[in-house]
Amino acid sequence: MADAALFEFLHTEMVAELGAHHSDPGPGGQKMSLSVLEGMGFRVGQALGERLPQETLAFREELDILKFLCRDLWVAVFQKQMDSLRTNHQGTYVLQDNSFPLLIRMASGLQYLEEAPKFLAFTCGLLRGTLCILGIKSLVTASVASLPTCKFQVVIQKT
Amino acid sequence: MSRQANRGTESKKMSSELFTLTYGALVTQLCKDYENDEDVNKQLDKILFSHFLPRGYNIGVRLIEDFLARSNVGRCHDFRETADVIAKVAFKMYLGITPSVTNWSPAGDEFSLILENNPLVDFVELPDNHSSLIYSNLLCGVLRGALEMVQMAVEAKFVQDTLKGDGVTEIRMRFIRRIEDNLPAGEE
């Protein structure tokens, strides 16, 4: 089994690779590279979702699925559970991780705050991809106020 | 949290797949990116080839710190010992496999790592138009980067690949020279 450190290093290289890639100073250059990272996360999330234990596919309630993401998916990917899950019961969920593993080695506090979004895009896609395979269309964004705490906001798209 | 305990094994499996799948997504993305720039596939693969080595190299440079801190392996006295550590300790720790070490050159400066199953290619099929793509080339970069940090200049390359129809995957390692300059005075 591949070690978690390997994923972390690869993720760092991906951020560096795609950051450099679309770094043309034109409008939306930064946005562009984030959406590429997000897209890659989405594909990985989908593939992971397909490999989930069958029982999870029988989830009925939206909330159950979100709980599943916080517990099982997070443990599978980051070897820890999400710290909190909040919702307004109208399709918006806020998932908070107080020590997000991909940020934890960077800083504790405000240093490198501008760099943080690059390290969250992949994971946003990962959540969106897994939700998608479970039948939920969503928008996932992330925000950091102070490293290494970060919040993922999931907005369910009603059709 | 009894649910979590039940799924323990699945979680483990998923986290190993996470790396494999993520790497796959990266290769796919790069293939796509360069297709826009260059339509010639030969060119594409050349770019990919030269692209993964430095990426892997960067990973190796950082991975060696993690490895030395966790494995308690000291300095190797010869290349044979290095080969053993790579195959039995490092590959085991990071990829969960133990390649066999074979085909030593008479001078003892070249050997092959034979991978029965390469976890990187678990879900991969190489399409015809990418037949010259060296999919797992990242690994060669990792090996080179990590060894350079312990003062060994080596060359690593794939000579056989199951993705291309070979029976096994073979990485050929060649010792080039010891890097002396970086040694702090008084050591050795």
mmCIF file of C-alpha atoms in Angstrom:
data_model
loop_
_atom_site.group_PDB
_atom_site.id
_atom_site.type_symbol
_atom_site.label_atom_id
_atom_site.label_comp_id
_atom_site.label_asym_id
_atom_site.label_seq_id
_atom_site.Cartn_x
_atom_site.Cartn_y
_atom_site.Cartn_z
ATOM 1 C CA MET A 1 0.000 0.000 0.000
ATOM 2 C CA ALA A 2 1.241 3.426 -0.871
ATOM 3 C CA ASP A 3 2.339 5.523 2.026
ATOM 4 C CA ALA A 4 0.527 8.744 2.904
ATOM 5 C CA ALA A 5 3.758 10.726 2.637
ATOM 6 C CA LEU A 6 3.973 9.744 -1.001
ATOM 7 C CA PHE A 7 0.595 11.304 -1.719
ATOM 8 C CA GLU A 8 1.572 14.470 0.101
ATOM 9 C CA PHE A 9 4.787 14.858 -1.873
ATOM 10 C CA LEU A 10 3.026 14.130 -5.140
ATOM 11 C CA HIS A 11 0.327 16.649 -4.304
ATOM 12 C CA THR A 12 2.967 19.298 -3.618
ATOM 13 C CA GLU A 13 4.567 18.574 -6.988
ATOM 14 C CA MET A 14 1.203 18.804 -8.712
ATOM 15 C CA VAL A 15 0.557 22.193 -7.202
ATOM 16 C CA ALA A 16 4.031 23.324 -8.292
ATOM 17 C CA GLU A 17 3.628 21.842 -11.749
ATOM 18 C CA LEU A 18 0.262 23.330 -12.544
ATOM 19 C CA GLY A 19 1.001 26.556 -10.753
ATOM 20 C CA ALA A 20 3.973 27.107 -13.035
ATOM 21 C CA HIS A 21 2.036 25.888 -16.011
ATOM 22 C CA HIS A 22 -0.698 28.419 -16.203
ATOM 23 C CA SER A 23 1.216 31.189 -14.581
ATOM 24 C CA ASP A 24 0.837 33.416 -17.627
ATOM 25 C CA PRO A 25 -0.032 36.827 -16.265
ATOM 26 C CA GLY A 26 -3.202 37.045 -18.355
ATOM 27 C CA PRO A 27 -6.546 37.455 -16.626
ATOM 28 C CA GLY A 28 -7.699 34.357 -14.834
ATOM 29 C CA GLY A 29 -4.257 32.757 -14.865
ATOM 30 C CA GLN A 30 -4.456 31.744 -11.227
ATOM 31 C CA LYS A 31 -8.093 30.734 -11.518
ATOM 32 C CA MET A 32 -7.204 28.556 -14.455
ATOM 33 C CA SER A 33 -4.615 26.494 -12.635
ATOM 34 C CA LEU A 34 -6.941 26.055 -9.669
ATOM 35 C CA SER A 35 -9.676 24.714 -11.893
ATOM 36 C CA VAL A 36 -7.244 22.232 -13.417
ATOM 37 C CA LEU A 37 -6.280 20.993 -9.959
ATOM 38 C CA GLU A 38 -9.936 20.903 -8.981
ATOM 39 C CA GLY A 39 -10.732 18.875 -12.101
ATOM 40 C CA MET A 40 -8.051 16.347 -11.259
ATOM 41 C CA GLY A 41 -9.412 16.050 -7.739
ATOM 42 C CA PHE A 42 -12.862 15.524 -9.198
ATOM 43 C CA ARG A 43 -11.687 12.581 -11.295
ATOM 44 C CA VAL A 44 -9.900 11.022 -8.346
ATOM 45 C CA GLY A 45 -12.967 11.573 -6.135
ATOM 46 C CA GLN A 46 -15.155 9.847 -8.672
ATOM 47 C CA ALA A 47 -12.829 6.887 -8.919
ATOM 48 C CA LEU A 48 -12.570 6.605 -5.131
ATOM 49 C CA GLY A 49 -16.344 6.884 -4.905
ATOM 50 C CA GLU A 50 -16.776 3.974 -7.266
ATOM 51 C CA ARG A 51 -14.665 1.865 -4.961
ATOM 52 C CA LEU A 52 -16.627 2.653 -1.833
ATOM 53 C CA PRO A 53 -18.196 -0.224 0.061
ATOM 54 C CA GLN A 54 -21.528 -1.035 -1.506
ATOM 55 C CA GLU A 55 -23.550 -0.327 1.619
ATOM 56 C CA THR A 56 -22.730 3.358 1.373
ATOM 57 C CA LEU A 57 -24.432 3.616 -1.978
ATOM 58 C CA ALA A 58 -27.713 2.856 -0.234
ATOM 59 C CA PHE A 59 -27.634 6.144 1.670
ATOM 60 C CA ARG A 60 -30.932 7.919 1.403
ATOM 61 C CA GLU A 61 -30.417 11.154 3.262
ATOM 62 C CA GLU A 62 -28.182 13.933 2.087
ATOM 63 C CA LEU A 63 -26.953 14.414 5.646
ATOM 64 C CA ASP A 64 -25.880 10.783 5.867
ATOM 65 C CA ILE A 65 -23.777 11.183 2.780
ATOM 66 C CA LEU A 66 -22.112 14.296 4.161
ATOM 67 C CA LYS A 67 -21.463 12.471 7.424
ATOM 68 C CA PHE A 68 -19.937 9.699 5.422
ATOM 69 C CA LEU A 69 -17.571 12.143 3.744
ATOM 70 C CA CYS A 70 -16.519 13.553 7.097
ATOM 71 C CA ARG A 71 -15.881 10.187 8.654
ATOM 72 C CA ASP A 72 -14.985 7.500 6.197
ATOM 73 C CA LEU A 73 -13.713 9.387 3.185
ATOM 74 C CA TRP A 74 -11.587 11.701 5.309
ATOM 75 C CA VAL A 75 -10.132 8.778 7.237
ATOM 76 C CA ALA A 76 -9.385 6.971 4.000
ATOM 77 C CA VAL A 77 -7.682 9.964 2.442
ATOM 78 C CA PHE A 78 -6.151 11.807 5.390
ATOM 79 C CA GLN A 79 -6.151 9.221 8.213
ATOM 80 C CA LYS A 80 -8.293 11.471 10.409
ATOM 81 C CA GLN A 81 -11.884 12.578 10.737
ATOM 82 C CA MET A 82 -13.252 15.965 9.833
ATOM 83 C CA ASP A 83 -13.515 18.073 12.981
ATOM 84 C CA SER A 84 -16.961 19.512 12.505
ATOM 85 C CA LEU A 85 -19.928 19.500 10.175
ATOM 86 C CA ARG A 86 -22.532 22.239 10.134
ATOM 87 C CA THR A 87 -25.529 22.830 7.937
ATOM 88 C CA ASN A 88 -28.336 25.331 7.455
ATOM 89 C CA HIS A 89 -30.640 22.475 6.423
ATOM 90 C CA GLN A 90 -31.081 24.143 3.069
ATOM 91 C CA GLY A 91 -28.414 22.379 1.145
ATOM 92 C CA THR A 92 -25.400 24.235 2.439
ATOM 93 C CA TYR A 93 -22.866 22.390 4.534
ATOM 94 C CA VAL A 94 -19.684 23.589 6.141
ATOM 95 C CA LEU A 95 -17.030 20.987 6.830
ATOM 96 C CA GLN A 96 -14.248 22.166 9.056
ATOM 97 C CA ASP A 97 -10.852 20.634 9.553
ATOM 98 C CA ASN A 98 -8.806 22.253 12.307
ATOM 99 C CA SER A 99 -5.549 20.730 11.192
ATOM 100 C CA PHE A 100 -5.814 20.016 7.495
ATOM 101 C CA PRO A 101 -2.948 17.636 6.652
ATOM 102 C CA LEU A 102 -1.943 19.345 3.402
ATOM 103 C CA LEU A 103 -1.501 22.655 5.217
ATOM 104 C CA ILE A 104 -0.162 21.448 8.511
ATOM 105 C CA ARG A 105 3.480 21.444 7.469
ATOM 106 C CA MET A 106 3.283 24.897 5.921
ATOM 107 C CA ALA A 107 2.584 27.177 8.805
ATOM 108 C CA SER A 108 0.651 27.810 11.938
ATOM 109 C CA GLY A 109 -0.937 31.222 11.654
ATOM 110 C CA LEU A 110 -1.057 33.702 8.825
ATOM 111 C CA GLN A 111 2.233 33.048 7.076
ATOM 112 C CA TYR A 112 1.766 31.674 3.530
ATOM 113 C CA LEU A 113 -1.940 32.482 3.624
ATOM 114 C CA GLU A 114 -1.910 33.557 -0.045
ATOM 115 C CA GLU A 115 -0.422 30.231 -1.037
ATOM 116 C CA ALA A 116 -3.059 28.182 0.768
ATOM 117 C CA PRO A 117 -5.830 28.145 -1.886
ATOM 118 C CA LYS A 118 -3.573 26.267 -4.293
ATOM 119 C CA PHE A 119 -3.311 23.474 -1.773
ATOM 120 C CA LEU A 120 -7.069 23.170 -1.336
ATOM 121 C CA ALA A 121 -8.331 23.018 -4.921
ATOM 122 C CA PHE A 122 -7.556 19.346 -5.399
ATOM 123 C CA THR A 123 -9.395 18.402 -2.215
ATOM 124 C CA CYS A 124 -12.440 20.492 -3.184
ATOM 125 C CA GLY A 125 -12.603 18.503 -6.397
ATOM 126 C CA LEU A 126 -12.172 15.292 -4.460
ATOM 127 C CA LEU A 127 -15.258 16.049 -2.350
ATOM 128 C CA ARG A 128 -17.266 17.154 -5.370
ATOM 129 C CA GLY A 129 -16.306 14.034 -7.329
ATOM 130 C CA THR A 130 -17.269 11.683 -4.526
ATOM 131 C CA LEU A 131 -20.583 13.491 -4.040
ATOM 132 C CA CYS A 132 -21.202 13.293 -7.758
ATOM 133 C CA ILE A 133 -20.774 9.524 -7.819
ATOM 134 C CA LEU A 134 -23.201 9.301 -4.890
ATOM 135 C CA GLY A 135 -25.754 11.186 -6.948
ATOM 136 C CA ILE A 136 -25.357 14.690 -5.573
ATOM 137 C CA LYS A 137 -24.447 17.652 -7.733
ATOM 138 C CA SER A 138 -22.629 20.254 -5.728
ATOM 139 C CA LEU A 139 -20.305 23.204 -5.630
ATOM 140 C CA VAL A 140 -17.404 22.937 -3.218
ATOM 141 C CA THR A 141 -15.280 25.859 -2.171
ATOM 142 C CA ALA A 142 -12.667 26.168 0.521
ATOM 143 C CA SER A 143 -11.525 29.004 2.698
ATOM 144 C CA VAL A 144 -8.701 29.505 5.121
ATOM 145 C CA ALA A 145 -8.665 32.196 7.761
ATOM 146 C CA SER A 146 -5.576 30.955 9.524
ATOM 147 C CA LEU A 147 -3.432 27.919 8.758
ATOM 148 C CA PRO A 148 -3.841 24.990 9.215
ATOM 149 C CA THR A 149 -7.573 25.347 9.843
ATOM 150 C CA CYS A 150 -9.737 25.271 6.774
ATOM 151 C CA LYS A 151 -13.411 25.125 5.922
ATOM 152 C CA PHE A 152 -14.969 23.413 2.959
ATOM 153 C CA GLN A 153 -18.334 24.738 1.951
ATOM 154 C CA VAL A 154 -20.555 22.344 0.060
ATOM 155 C CA VAL A 155 -23.568 23.828 -1.711
ATOM 156 C CA ILE A 156 -25.915 21.211 -3.077
ATOM 157 C CA GLN A 157 -27.262 22.053 -6.515
ATOM 158 C CA LYS A 158 -30.977 21.464 -6.721
ATOM 159 C CA THR A 159 -32.182 20.362 -10.112
ATOM 160 C CA MET B 1 -16.781 4.989 15.931
ATOM 161 C CA SER B 2 -17.381 1.294 15.492
ATOM 162 C CA ARG B 3 -18.218 1.938 11.855
ATOM 163 C CA GLN B 4 -14.758 3.175 11.264
ATOM 164 C CA ALA B 5 -13.234 0.041 12.710
ATOM 165 C CA ASN B 6 -15.327 -2.088 10.401
ATOM 166 C CA ARG B 7 -14.071 -0.235 7.414
ATOM 167 C CA GLY B 8 -10.465 -0.224 8.532
ATOM 168 C CA THR B 9 -9.233 -2.439 5.771
ATOM 169 C CA GLU B 10 -11.165 -0.614 3.111
ATOM 170 C CA SER B 11 -9.785 2.692 4.301
ATOM 171 C CA LYS B 12 -6.268 1.376 3.962
ATOM 172 C CA LYS B 13 -6.952 0.155 0.480
ATOM 173 C CA MET B 14 -8.475 3.459 -0.475
ATOM 174 C CA SER B 15 -5.539 5.480 0.726
ATOM 175 C CA SER B 16 -3.180 3.451 -1.415
ATOM 176 C CA GLU B 17 -5.494 3.874 -4.348
ATOM 177 C CA LEU B 18 -5.526 7.584 -3.662
ATOM 178 C CA PHE B 19 -1.877 7.860 -4.663
ATOM 179 C CA THR B 20 -2.261 5.656 -7.711
ATOM 180 C CA LEU B 21 -5.356 7.493 -8.901
ATOM 181 C CA THR B 22 -3.895 10.905 -8.237
ATOM 182 C CA TYR B 23 -0.798 10.066 -10.217
ATOM 183 C CA GLY B 24 -3.015 8.810 -13.023
ATOM 184 C CA ALA B 25 -4.954 12.069 -13.023
ATOM 185 C CA LEU B 26 -1.697 14.000 -13.251
ATOM 186 C CA VAL B 27 -0.439 11.987 -16.227
ATOM 187 C CA THR B 28 -3.802 12.376 -17.940
ATOM 188 C CA GLN B 29 -3.772 16.089 -17.346
ATOM 189 C CA LEU B 30 -0.281 16.513 -18.739
ATOM 190 C CA CYS B 31 -1.120 14.434 -21.793
ATOM 191 C CA LYS B 32 -4.100 16.699 -22.385
ATOM 192 C CA ASP B 33 -2.187 19.909 -21.767
ATOM 193 C CA TYR B 34 0.552 19.122 -24.194
ATOM 194 C CA GLU B 35 -1.756 17.806 -26.859
ATOM 195 C CA ASN B 36 -3.035 21.326 -27.230
ATOM 196 C CA ASP B 37 0.437 22.722 -27.703
ATOM 197 C CA GLU B 38 1.992 20.000 -29.783
ATOM 198 C CA ASP B 39 0.019 17.681 -31.934
ATOM 199 C CA VAL B 40 2.906 15.400 -32.639
ATOM 200 C CA ASN B 41 2.801 12.435 -30.315
ATOM 201 C CA LYS B 42 6.474 11.667 -30.517
ATOM 202 C CA GLN B 43 7.127 15.139 -29.261
ATOM 203 C CA LEU B 44 4.486 14.727 -26.592
ATOM 204 C CA ASP B 45 6.128 11.686 -25.107
ATOM 205 C CA LYS B 46 9.499 13.311 -25.188
ATOM 206 C CA ILE B 47 8.099 16.205 -23.207
ATOM 207 C CA LEU B 48 6.424 13.899 -20.731
ATOM 208 C CA PHE B 49 9.621 11.945 -20.375
ATOM 209 C CA SER B 50 11.626 14.991 -19.554
ATOM 210 C CA HIS B 51 8.827 16.242 -17.358
ATOM 211 C CA PHE B 52 8.355 13.443 -14.887
ATOM 212 C CA LEU B 53 12.003 12.973 -14.082
ATOM 213 C CA PRO B 54 12.436 16.389 -12.454
ATOM 214 C CA ARG B 55 9.095 16.043 -10.669
ATOM 215 C CA GLY B 56 10.134 12.698 -9.301
ATOM 216 C CA TYR B 57 13.546 14.094 -8.498
ATOM 217 C CA ASN B 58 11.974 16.793 -6.318
ATOM 218 C CA ILE B 59 9.897 14.182 -4.527
ATOM 219 C CA GLY B 60 12.971 12.024 -3.969
ATOM 220 C CA VAL B 61 14.919 14.909 -2.489
ATOM 221 C CA ARG B 62 12.217 15.323 0.150
ATOM 222 C CA LEU B 63 11.319 11.672 0.518
ATOM 223 C CA ILE B 64 14.837 10.721 1.606
ATOM 224 C CA GLU B 65 14.474 12.834 4.756
ATOM 225 C CA ASP B 66 11.237 11.088 5.628
ATOM 226 C CA PHE B 67 12.805 7.730 4.847
ATOM 227 C CA LEU B 68 15.954 8.195 6.929
ATOM 228 C CA ALA B 69 13.949 9.528 9.852
ATOM 229 C CA ARG B 70 11.591 6.584 9.872
ATOM 230 C CA SER B 71 13.722 3.650 8.861
ATOM 231 C CA ASN B 72 16.842 3.899 11.037
ATOM 232 C CA VAL B 73 18.990 2.922 8.085
ATOM 233 C CA GLY B 74 22.555 4.164 8.323
ATOM 234 C CA ARG B 75 25.046 4.926 5.589
ATOM 235 C CA CYS B 76 25.491 2.169 3.002
ATOM 236 C CA HIS B 77 29.013 0.907 2.450
ATOM 237 C CA ASP B 78 28.584 -0.312 -1.084
ATOM 238 C CA PHE B 79 26.127 -0.292 -3.940
ATOM 239 C CA ARG B 80 24.921 -3.812 -3.101
ATOM 240 C CA GLU B 81 23.832 -2.676 0.314
ATOM 241 C CA THR B 82 22.116 0.318 -1.273
ATOM 242 C CA ALA B 83 20.251 -1.996 -3.616
ATOM 243 C CA ASP B 84 19.054 -4.085 -0.695
ATOM 244 C CA VAL B 85 17.829 -1.087 1.251
ATOM 245 C CA ILE B 86 15.976 0.301 -1.771
ATOM 246 C CA ALA B 87 14.255 -2.973 -2.557
ATOM 247 C CA LYS B 88 13.559 -4.360 0.899
ATOM 248 C CA VAL B 89 13.022 -1.262 2.989
ATOM 249 C CA ALA B 90 12.127 1.737 0.820
ATOM 250 C CA PHE B 91 9.862 0.083 -1.735
ATOM 251 C CA LYS B 92 8.211 -1.868 1.053
ATOM 252 C CA MET B 93 7.602 1.239 3.124
ATOM 253 C CA TYR B 94 6.224 3.468 0.395
ATOM 254 C CA LEU B 95 4.633 1.166 -2.144
ATOM 255 C CA GLY B 96 4.125 -2.027 -0.166
ATOM 256 C CA ILE B 97 6.061 -4.178 -2.608
ATOM 257 C CA THR B 98 9.498 -5.790 -2.510
ATOM 258 C CA PRO B 99 11.164 -5.872 -5.916
ATOM 259 C CA SER B 100 13.888 -8.430 -6.496
ATOM 260 C CA VAL B 101 17.441 -7.302 -7.160
ATOM 261 C CA THR B 102 19.102 -9.060 -10.102
ATOM 262 C CA ASN B 103 21.379 -8.765 -13.116
ATOM 263 C CA TRP B 104 24.413 -7.376 -11.358
ATOM 264 C CA SER B 105 27.099 -6.160 -13.701
ATOM 265 C CA PRO B 106 30.508 -7.783 -13.102
ATOM 266 C CA ALA B 107 31.843 -4.503 -11.763
ATOM 267 C CA GLY B 108 28.992 -4.286 -9.266
ATOM 268 C CA ASP B 109 27.955 -0.832 -10.412
ATOM 269 C CA GLU B 110 24.730 -1.790 -12.166
ATOM 270 C CA PHE B 111 21.702 -3.810 -11.131
ATOM 271 C CA SER B 112 18.051 -4.262 -11.974
ATOM 272 C CA LEU B 113 14.977 -3.932 -9.815
ATOM 273 C CA ILE B 114 12.322 -6.358 -10.974
ATOM 274 C CA LEU B 115 8.795 -5.315 -10.021
ATOM 275 C CA GLU B 116 6.306 -8.150 -10.252
ATOM 276 C CA ASN B 117 3.434 -5.726 -9.968
ATOM 277 C CA ASN B 118 3.809 -2.019 -10.117
ATOM 278 C CA PRO B 119 1.118 -0.388 -7.952
ATOM 279 C CA LEU B 120 1.351 2.802 -9.995
ATOM 280 C CA VAL B 121 -0.237 1.120 -12.999
ATOM 281 C CA ASP B 122 -3.097 -0.609 -11.172
ATOM 282 C CA PHE B 123 -5.850 0.988 -13.207
ATOM 283 C CA VAL B 124 -3.918 1.883 -16.324
ATOM 284 C CA GLU B 125 -4.137 0.844 -19.914
ATOM 285 C CA LEU B 126 -1.802 2.561 -22.331
ATOM 286 C CA PRO B 127 -3.616 3.698 -25.476
ATOM 287 C CA ASP B 128 -1.895 3.032 -28.809
ATOM 288 C CA ASN B 129 -1.086 6.642 -29.468
ATOM 289 C CA HIS B 130 0.922 6.840 -26.255
ATOM 290 C CA SER B 131 2.880 3.656 -26.779
ATOM 291 C CA SER B 132 6.192 5.336 -26.077
ATOM 292 C CA LEU B 133 5.036 7.018 -22.876
ATOM 293 C CA ILE B 134 7.050 5.847 -19.897
ATOM 294 C CA TYR B 135 4.148 5.959 -17.494
ATOM 295 C CA SER B 136 5.900 5.293 -14.207
ATOM 296 C CA ASN B 137 8.911 7.431 -15.005
ATOM 297 C CA LEU B 138 8.306 9.406 -11.822
ATOM 298 C CA LEU B 139 9.820 6.492 -9.893
ATOM 299 C CA CYS B 140 13.163 6.886 -11.671
ATOM 300 C CA GLY B 141 13.225 10.529 -10.700
ATOM 301 C CA VAL B 142 12.419 9.660 -7.093
ATOM 302 C CA LEU B 143 15.268 7.136 -6.943
ATOM 303 C CA ARG B 144 17.740 9.547 -8.490
ATOM 304 C CA GLY B 145 16.721 12.453 -6.259
ATOM 305 C CA ALA B 146 16.785 10.432 -3.066
ATOM 306 C CA LEU B 147 20.187 8.856 -3.770
ATOM 307 C CA GLU B 148 21.725 12.155 -4.742
ATOM 308 C CA MET B 149 20.941 13.424 -1.260
ATOM 309 C CA VAL B 150 23.074 10.618 0.153
ATOM 310 C CA GLN B 151 25.972 11.491 -2.145
ATOM 311 C CA MET B 152 25.335 8.962 -4.880
ATOM 312 C CA ALA B 153 24.902 9.996 -8.473
ATOM 313 C CA VAL B 154 22.957 7.262 -10.216
ATOM 314 C CA GLU B 155 21.068 6.753 -13.422
ATOM 315 C CA ALA B 156 17.699 5.025 -13.249
ATOM 316 C CA LYS B 157 15.600 4.021 -16.216
ATOM 317 C CA PHE B 158 12.861 1.651 -17.235
ATOM 318 C CA VAL B 159 14.063 -1.115 -19.520
ATOM 319 C CA GLN B 160 10.960 -3.317 -19.308
ATOM 320 C CA ASP B 161 7.376 -2.343 -18.548
ATOM 321 C CA THR B 162 4.304 -4.540 -18.159
ATOM 322 C CA LEU B 163 2.250 -1.704 -19.625
ATOM 323 C CA LYS B 164 4.084 -2.291 -22.884
ATOM 324 C CA GLY B 165 3.552 -6.025 -22.893
ATOM 325 C CA ASP B 166 6.726 -7.110 -21.097
ATOM 326 C CA GLY B 167 6.396 -9.891 -18.546
ATOM 327 C CA VAL B 168 7.791 -7.832 -15.697
ATOM 328 C CA THR B 169 8.675 -4.238 -14.954
ATOM 329 C CA GLU B 170 12.411 -3.659 -14.741
ATOM 330 C CA ILE B 171 14.206 -0.554 -13.538
ATOM 331 C CA ARG B 172 17.912 -0.484 -14.385
ATOM 332 C CA MET B 173 20.076 1.325 -11.860
ATOM 333 C CA ARG B 174 23.597 2.466 -12.698
ATOM 334 C CA PHE B 175 26.043 3.940 -10.232
ATOM 335 C CA ILE B 176 27.830 6.902 -11.806
ATOM 336 C CA ARG B 177 29.963 8.365 -9.052
ATOM 337 C CA ARG B 178 30.137 9.417 -5.461
ATOM 338 C CA ILE B 179 29.382 13.039 -4.840
ATOM 339 C CA GLU B 180 32.213 14.182 -2.632
ATOM 340 C CA ASP B 181 31.830 17.927 -2.590
ATOM 341 C CA ASN B 182 28.816 18.010 -0.369
ATOM 342 C CA LEU B 183 30.377 16.057 2.442
ATOM 343 C CA PRO B 184 30.935 18.230 5.470
ATOM 344 C CA ALA B 185 34.559 18.306 6.581
ATOM 345 C CA GLY B 186 35.521 15.601 8.989
ATOM 346 C CA GLU B 187 32.920 13.098 7.951
ATOM 347 C CA GLU B 188 33.925 9.655 6.707
#
